[in-house]
Coordinates of C-alpha atoms in Angstrom, one line a residue:
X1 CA 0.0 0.0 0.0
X2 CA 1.3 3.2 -0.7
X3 CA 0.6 7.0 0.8
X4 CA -0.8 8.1 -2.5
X5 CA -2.9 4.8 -3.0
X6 CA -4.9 5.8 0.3
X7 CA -5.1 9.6 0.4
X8 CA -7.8 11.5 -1.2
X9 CA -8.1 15.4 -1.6
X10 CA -11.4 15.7 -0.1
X11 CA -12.9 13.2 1.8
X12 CA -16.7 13.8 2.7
X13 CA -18.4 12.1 5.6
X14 CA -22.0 12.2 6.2
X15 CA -23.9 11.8 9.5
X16 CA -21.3 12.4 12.5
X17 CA -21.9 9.7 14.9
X18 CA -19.6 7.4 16.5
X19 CA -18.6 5.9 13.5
X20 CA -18.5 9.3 11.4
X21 CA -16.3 11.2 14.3
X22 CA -14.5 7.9 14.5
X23 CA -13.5 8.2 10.5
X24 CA -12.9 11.6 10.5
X25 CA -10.3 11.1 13.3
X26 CA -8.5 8.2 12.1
X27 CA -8.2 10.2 8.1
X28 CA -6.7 13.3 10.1
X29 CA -4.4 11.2 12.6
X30 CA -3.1 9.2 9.7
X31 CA -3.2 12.2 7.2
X32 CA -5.4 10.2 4.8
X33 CA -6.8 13.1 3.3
X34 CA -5.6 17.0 2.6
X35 CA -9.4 18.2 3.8
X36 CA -12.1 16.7 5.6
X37 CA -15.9 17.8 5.6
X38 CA -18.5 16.6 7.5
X39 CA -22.3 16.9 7.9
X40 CA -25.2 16.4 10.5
X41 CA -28.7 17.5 10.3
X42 CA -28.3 18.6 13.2
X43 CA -26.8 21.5 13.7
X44 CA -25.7 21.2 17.2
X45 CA -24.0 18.3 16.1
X46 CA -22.5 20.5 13.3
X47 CA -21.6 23.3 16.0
X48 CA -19.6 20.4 17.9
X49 CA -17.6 19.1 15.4
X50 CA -16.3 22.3 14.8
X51 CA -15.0 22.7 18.1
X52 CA -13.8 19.4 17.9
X53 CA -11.9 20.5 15.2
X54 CA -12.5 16.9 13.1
X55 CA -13.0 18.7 9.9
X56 CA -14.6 21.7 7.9
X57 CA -18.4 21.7 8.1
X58 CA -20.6 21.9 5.1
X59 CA -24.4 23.4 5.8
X60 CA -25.7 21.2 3.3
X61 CA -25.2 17.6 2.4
X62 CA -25.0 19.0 -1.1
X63 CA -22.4 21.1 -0.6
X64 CA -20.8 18.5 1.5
X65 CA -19.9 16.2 -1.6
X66 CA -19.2 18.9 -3.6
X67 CA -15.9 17.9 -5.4
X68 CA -15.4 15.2 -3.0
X69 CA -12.8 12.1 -4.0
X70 CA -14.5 10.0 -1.1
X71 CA -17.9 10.0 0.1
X72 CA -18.8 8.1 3.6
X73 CA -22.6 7.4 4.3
X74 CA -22.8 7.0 8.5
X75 CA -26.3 7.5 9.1
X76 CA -29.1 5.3 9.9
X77 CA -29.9 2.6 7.0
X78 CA -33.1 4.0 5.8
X79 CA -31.7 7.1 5.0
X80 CA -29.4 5.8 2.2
X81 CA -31.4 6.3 -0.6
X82 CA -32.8 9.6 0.2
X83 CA -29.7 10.9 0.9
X84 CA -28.1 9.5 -2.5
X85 CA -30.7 11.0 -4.5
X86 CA -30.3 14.0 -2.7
X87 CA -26.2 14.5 -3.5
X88 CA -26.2 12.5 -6.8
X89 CA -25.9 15.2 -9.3
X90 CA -23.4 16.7 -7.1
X91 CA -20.9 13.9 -6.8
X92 CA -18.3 14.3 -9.7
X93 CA -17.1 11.7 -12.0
X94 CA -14.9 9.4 -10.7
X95 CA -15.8 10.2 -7.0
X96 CA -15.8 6.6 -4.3
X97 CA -19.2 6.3 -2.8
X98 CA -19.4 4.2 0.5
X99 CA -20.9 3.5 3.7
X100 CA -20.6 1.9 7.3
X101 CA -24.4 0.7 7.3
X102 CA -24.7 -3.1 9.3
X103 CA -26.8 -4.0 6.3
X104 CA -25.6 -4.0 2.7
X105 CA -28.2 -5.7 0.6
X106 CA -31.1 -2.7 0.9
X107 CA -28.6 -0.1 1.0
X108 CA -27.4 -1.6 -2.3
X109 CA -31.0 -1.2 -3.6
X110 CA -31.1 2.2 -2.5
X111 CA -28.3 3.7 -3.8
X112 CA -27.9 1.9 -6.9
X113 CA -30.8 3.5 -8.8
X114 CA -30.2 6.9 -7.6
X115 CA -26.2 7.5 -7.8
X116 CA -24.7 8.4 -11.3
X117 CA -22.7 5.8 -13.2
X118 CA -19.7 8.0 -13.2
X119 CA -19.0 7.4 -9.5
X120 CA -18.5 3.9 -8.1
X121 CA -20.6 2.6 -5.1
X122 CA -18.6 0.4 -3.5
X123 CA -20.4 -0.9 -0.2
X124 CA -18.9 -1.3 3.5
X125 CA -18.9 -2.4 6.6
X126 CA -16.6 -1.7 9.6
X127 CA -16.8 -4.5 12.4
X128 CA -16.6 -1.8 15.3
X129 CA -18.6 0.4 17.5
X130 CA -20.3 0.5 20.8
X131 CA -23.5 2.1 22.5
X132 CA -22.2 5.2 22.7
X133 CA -23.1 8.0 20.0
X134 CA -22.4 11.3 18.8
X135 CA -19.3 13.4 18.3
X136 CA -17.8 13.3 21.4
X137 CA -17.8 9.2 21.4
X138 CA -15.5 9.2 18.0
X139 CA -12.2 7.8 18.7
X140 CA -8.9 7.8 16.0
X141 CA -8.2 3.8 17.6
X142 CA -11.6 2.5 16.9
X143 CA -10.6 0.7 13.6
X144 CA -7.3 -0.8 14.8
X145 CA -7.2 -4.5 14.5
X146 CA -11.1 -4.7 13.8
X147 CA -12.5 -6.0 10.5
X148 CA -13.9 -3.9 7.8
X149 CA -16.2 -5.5 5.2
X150 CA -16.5 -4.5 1.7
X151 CA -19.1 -6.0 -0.6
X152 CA -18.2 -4.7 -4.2
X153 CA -20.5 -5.1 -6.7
X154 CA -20.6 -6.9 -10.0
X155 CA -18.8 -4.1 -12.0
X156 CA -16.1 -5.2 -14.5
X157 CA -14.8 -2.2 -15.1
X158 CA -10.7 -1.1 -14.5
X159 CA -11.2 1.9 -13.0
X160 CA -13.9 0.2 -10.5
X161 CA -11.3 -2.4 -9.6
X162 CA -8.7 0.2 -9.2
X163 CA -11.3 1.9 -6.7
X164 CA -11.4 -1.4 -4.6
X165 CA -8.0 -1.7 -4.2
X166 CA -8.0 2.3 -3.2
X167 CA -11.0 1.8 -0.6
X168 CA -9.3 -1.2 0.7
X169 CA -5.8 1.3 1.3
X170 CA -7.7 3.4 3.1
X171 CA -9.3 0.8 5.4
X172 CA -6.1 -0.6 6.1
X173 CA -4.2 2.5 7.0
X174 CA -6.5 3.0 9.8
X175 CA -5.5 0.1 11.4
X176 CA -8.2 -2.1 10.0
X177 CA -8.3 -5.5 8.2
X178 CA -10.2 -6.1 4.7
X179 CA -12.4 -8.8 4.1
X180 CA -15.1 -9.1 1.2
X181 CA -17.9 -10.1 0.8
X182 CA -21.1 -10.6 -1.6
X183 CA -24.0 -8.4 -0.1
X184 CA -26.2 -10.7 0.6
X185 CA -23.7 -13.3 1.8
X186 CA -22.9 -10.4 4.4
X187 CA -26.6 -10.0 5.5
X188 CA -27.0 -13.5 6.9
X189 CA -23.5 -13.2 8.6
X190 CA -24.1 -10.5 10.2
X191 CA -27.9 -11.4 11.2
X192 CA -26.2 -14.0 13.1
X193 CA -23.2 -12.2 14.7
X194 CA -25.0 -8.8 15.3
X195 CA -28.5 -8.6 14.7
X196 CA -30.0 -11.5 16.3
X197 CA -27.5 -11.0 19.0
X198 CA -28.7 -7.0 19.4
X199 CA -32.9 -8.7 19.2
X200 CA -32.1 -10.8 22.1
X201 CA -30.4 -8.1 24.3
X202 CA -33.4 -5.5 23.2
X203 CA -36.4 -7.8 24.5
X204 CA -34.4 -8.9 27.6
X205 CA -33.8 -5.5 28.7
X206 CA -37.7 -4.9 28.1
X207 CA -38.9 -7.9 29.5
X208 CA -36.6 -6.8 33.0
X209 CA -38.5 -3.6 32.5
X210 CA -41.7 -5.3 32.9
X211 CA -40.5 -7.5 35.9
X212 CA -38.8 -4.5 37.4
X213 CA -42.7 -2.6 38.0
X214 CA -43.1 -5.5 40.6
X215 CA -40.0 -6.1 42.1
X216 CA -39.2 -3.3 43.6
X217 CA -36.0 -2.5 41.4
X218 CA -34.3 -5.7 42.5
X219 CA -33.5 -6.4 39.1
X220 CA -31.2 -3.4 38.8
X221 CA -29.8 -3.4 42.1
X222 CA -29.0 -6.9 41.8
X223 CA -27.7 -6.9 38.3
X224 CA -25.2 -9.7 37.3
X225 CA -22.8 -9.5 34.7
X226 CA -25.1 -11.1 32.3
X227 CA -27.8 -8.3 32.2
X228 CA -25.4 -6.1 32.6
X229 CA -24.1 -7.0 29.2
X230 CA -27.6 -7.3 28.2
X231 CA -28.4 -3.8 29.0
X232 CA -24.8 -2.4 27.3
X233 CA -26.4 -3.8 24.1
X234 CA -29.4 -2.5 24.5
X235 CA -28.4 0.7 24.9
X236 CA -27.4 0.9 21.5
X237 CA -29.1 3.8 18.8
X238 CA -32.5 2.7 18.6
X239 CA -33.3 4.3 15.2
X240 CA -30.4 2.8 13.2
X241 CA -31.3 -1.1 14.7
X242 CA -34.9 0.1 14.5
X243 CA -34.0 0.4 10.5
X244 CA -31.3 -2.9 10.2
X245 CA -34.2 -4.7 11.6
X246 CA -36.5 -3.7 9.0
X247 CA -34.5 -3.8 6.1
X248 CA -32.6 -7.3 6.9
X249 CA -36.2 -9.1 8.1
X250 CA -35.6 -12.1 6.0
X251 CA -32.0 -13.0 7.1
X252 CA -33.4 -12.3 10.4
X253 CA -36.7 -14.1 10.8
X254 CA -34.8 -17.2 9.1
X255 CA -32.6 -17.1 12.0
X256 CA -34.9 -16.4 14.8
X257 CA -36.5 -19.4 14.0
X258 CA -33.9 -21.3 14.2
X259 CA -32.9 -19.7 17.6
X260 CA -36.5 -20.5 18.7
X261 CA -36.4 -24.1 18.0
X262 CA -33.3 -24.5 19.9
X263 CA -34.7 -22.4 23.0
X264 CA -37.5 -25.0 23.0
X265 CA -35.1 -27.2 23.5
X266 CA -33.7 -26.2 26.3
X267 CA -36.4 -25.3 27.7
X268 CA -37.9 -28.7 27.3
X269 CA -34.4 -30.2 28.9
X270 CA -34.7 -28.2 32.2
X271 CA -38.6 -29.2 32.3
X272 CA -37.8 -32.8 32.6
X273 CA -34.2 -32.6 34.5
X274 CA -32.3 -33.5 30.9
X275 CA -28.9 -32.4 32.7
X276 CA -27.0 -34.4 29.8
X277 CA -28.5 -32.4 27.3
X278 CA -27.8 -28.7 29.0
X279 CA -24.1 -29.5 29.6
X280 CA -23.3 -30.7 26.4
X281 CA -25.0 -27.2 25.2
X282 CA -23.2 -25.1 27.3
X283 CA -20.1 -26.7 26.8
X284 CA -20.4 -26.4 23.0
X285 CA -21.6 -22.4 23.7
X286 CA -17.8 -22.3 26.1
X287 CA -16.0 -23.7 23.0
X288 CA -17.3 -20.8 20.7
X289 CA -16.1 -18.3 23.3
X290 CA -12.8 -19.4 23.4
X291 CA -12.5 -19.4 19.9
X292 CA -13.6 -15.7 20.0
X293 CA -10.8 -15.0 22.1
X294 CA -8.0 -16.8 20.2
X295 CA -9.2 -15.2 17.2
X296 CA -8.4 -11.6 18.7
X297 CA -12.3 -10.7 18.9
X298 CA -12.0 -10.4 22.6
X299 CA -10.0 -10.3 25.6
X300 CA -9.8 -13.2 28.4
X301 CA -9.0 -10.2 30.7
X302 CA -11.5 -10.1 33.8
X303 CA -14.5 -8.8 33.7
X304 CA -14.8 -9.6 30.1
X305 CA -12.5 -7.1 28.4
X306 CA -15.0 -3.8 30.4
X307 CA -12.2 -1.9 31.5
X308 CA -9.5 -2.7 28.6
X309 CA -10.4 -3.1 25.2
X310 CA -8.5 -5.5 22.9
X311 CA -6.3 -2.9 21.7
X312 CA -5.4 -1.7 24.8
X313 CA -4.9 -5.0 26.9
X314 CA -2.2 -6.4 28.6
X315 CA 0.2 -8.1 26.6
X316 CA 2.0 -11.2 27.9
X317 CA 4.5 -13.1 25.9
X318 CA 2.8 -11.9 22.6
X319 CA -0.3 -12.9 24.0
X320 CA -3.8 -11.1 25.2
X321 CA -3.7 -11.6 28.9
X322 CA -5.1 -10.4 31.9
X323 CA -2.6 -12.3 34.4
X324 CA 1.2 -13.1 34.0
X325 CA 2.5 -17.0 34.2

C-alpha cells in the first residue's frame, strides 16, 4: 500500500456519529486526506464538530460532496437512498461512494438507482462500534485491528477495480483488516453475529423492565454481569437497529426461527431434568467463546474485556492476557 494509494483530496463524511467522528479522526491522525468535511442535520451536532476540530463543516449535504474524492454514508440505514438521490448530481465523476451501514443488501438497492454511473458505489462495513453516539464518542483507535467488510458489486470495469484496491488502502491504514464479501452473503452473517444477538439483548432489557414494575427495582440493584451485558447492548441507537431490523427481516426471521427451536429445547431439557442435554449445550456455547478470544475478537481479561479493550490489553509473551505466568 502506498501514501498516495490511500489519500484523497477531499474526503466527505455524512452523519457524524460514532462511526463518522471515529472516521474523520482516524483520516486526520493518519493524514489520509488534505481536507475533511463533515455533515449532521443537526446542527448542534454540526456546532460540535467544529469545536472538535475533526473537519470543515458543510451546511448542506449537497455542498458537503461537492468535489469530494471519497464520500462516507454514516447514518441510519433507511436514509441511504434519500440521501443519495439527494447529492447525486453533485458527486463528480470518478468520486468513491461508500458506507458503514450493518446491512448491505437494501442499502445496495437504495443507492444503486439513484447514484450516477460516473462514480463507483462500493459498499462497507466496519466491524466496530459500541452504544455510545455522537461526536464526542469518536475515537482515531476505533478501527485498529477490527475488520472492515467491503461488498463490491458486480462491476467489470478497470477503473472500478482500481477503486477497490484504493477503498481497501484506506481501510487498512486506519488500522483495520479487509475482508469481502457478496451483499447478501454479508446479511446473513451479520444477522447472526449482530443482529439477532442485538434482538435478544433488546427484548431482555424490556422484558426486566416489565419485571422491574413489581420487584421493587431488584432487578437493577442486583444486576449480574449477564444483564449487565444485556443492557450495554441494549443501549445501543434505537433508530439505526430500528432500520437494520427492518431492512434485513428475511436474514433475520430465518434465524430467529432457528434460535427458537433450539430455545424450545432447552427449555424442554430443564422441564424434565435432561442435565445431559444442558451440559453438552453449554459446553459447545464455552467452546465458541474461546475461539472468540483466540481469534483476537476479545480479551480473556477479567470482567470480560469492560475496562480494557483489545487494543489496549495487557500483553504477555505476545499474548492477550489479563494475568502473568
Amino acid at each position: 500500500m502506498s501514501e498516495a494509494a490511500s489519500h484523497f483530496d477531499t474526503l466527505a463524511i455524512i452523519g457524524v456519529g460514532l462511526i463518522g467522528s471515529s472516521l474523520a479522526a482516524a483520516a486526520k491522525a493518519n493524514a489520509l486526506a488534505s481536507r475533511i468535511v463533515l455533515y449532521d442535520l443537526d446542527p448542534s451536532v454540526r456546532g460540535r464538530v467544529l469545536e472538535l476540530g475533526l473537519g470543515d463543516v458543510a451546511e448542506t449535504v449537497e455542498a458537503a460532496v461537492t468535489g469530494a474524492d471519497l464520500i462516507i454514508l454514516c447514518t441510519p440505514p433507511a436514509t441511504m437512498g434519500p440521501i443519495g438521490a439527494q447529492i447525486g448530481a453533485h458527486i463528480k465523476a470518478g468520486a468513491i461512494v461508500t458506507d458503514v451501514g450493518s446491512v448491505k443488501e437494501a442499502i445496495v438497492q437504495q443507492l444503486q438507482p439513484v447514484l450516477p454511473e460516473a462514480c463507483f458505489l462500493i459498499p462497507g462495513h466496519p466491524i466496530a462500534g459500541g452504544e455510545k453516539s455522537g461526536p464526542d464518542a469518536g475515537s482515531a483507535a476505533l478501527f485498529n485491528g477490527r475488520w472492515a467488510i467491503i461488498t463490491p458489486l458486480s462491476d467489470p470495469r478497470p477503473a472500478y477495480q482500481a477503486a477497490v484496491v484504493r477503498l481497501t488502502d484506506f481501510w487498512e491504514a486506519m488500522g483495520a483488516k479487509v475482508d469481502f464479501m457478496d451483499p447478501v452473503r454479508h446479511d446473513q452473517v451479520l444477522a447472526m453475529t449482530s443482529h439477532l444477538p442485538h434482538l435478544i439483548a433488546f427484548c431482555v432489557v424490556a422484558t426486566a423492565q416489565d419485571v422491574e414494575a413489581v420487584t421493587d427495582s431488584e432487578v437493577v440493584k442486583y444486576s449480574a454481569g449477564g444483564f449487565r451485558d444485556f443492557t450495554r447492548i441494549a443501549a445501543s441507537d434505537p433508530t439505526m437497529w430500528r432500520d437494520v431490523f427492518l431492512l434485513n427481516k428475511d436474514a433475520v426471521l430465518d434465524l430467529l426461527g432457528r434460535f427458537s427451536e433450539d430455545l424450545t429445547a432447552l427449555r424442554r431439557a430443564i422441564r424434565w431434568g435432561d442435565g445431559d442435554t444442558l451440559f453438552a449445550t453449554f459446553e459447545r456455547a464455552r467452546t465458541m467463546r474461546r475461539e472468540v478470544i483466540e481469534a483476537g475478537q476479545d480479551t480473556a481479561i477479567p470482567n470480560f474485556g469492560r475496562d480494557l479493550t483489545i487494543s489496549t490489553a495487557i500483553k504477555v509473551d505476545g499474548k492477550v492476557d489479563g494475568k502473568s505466568d
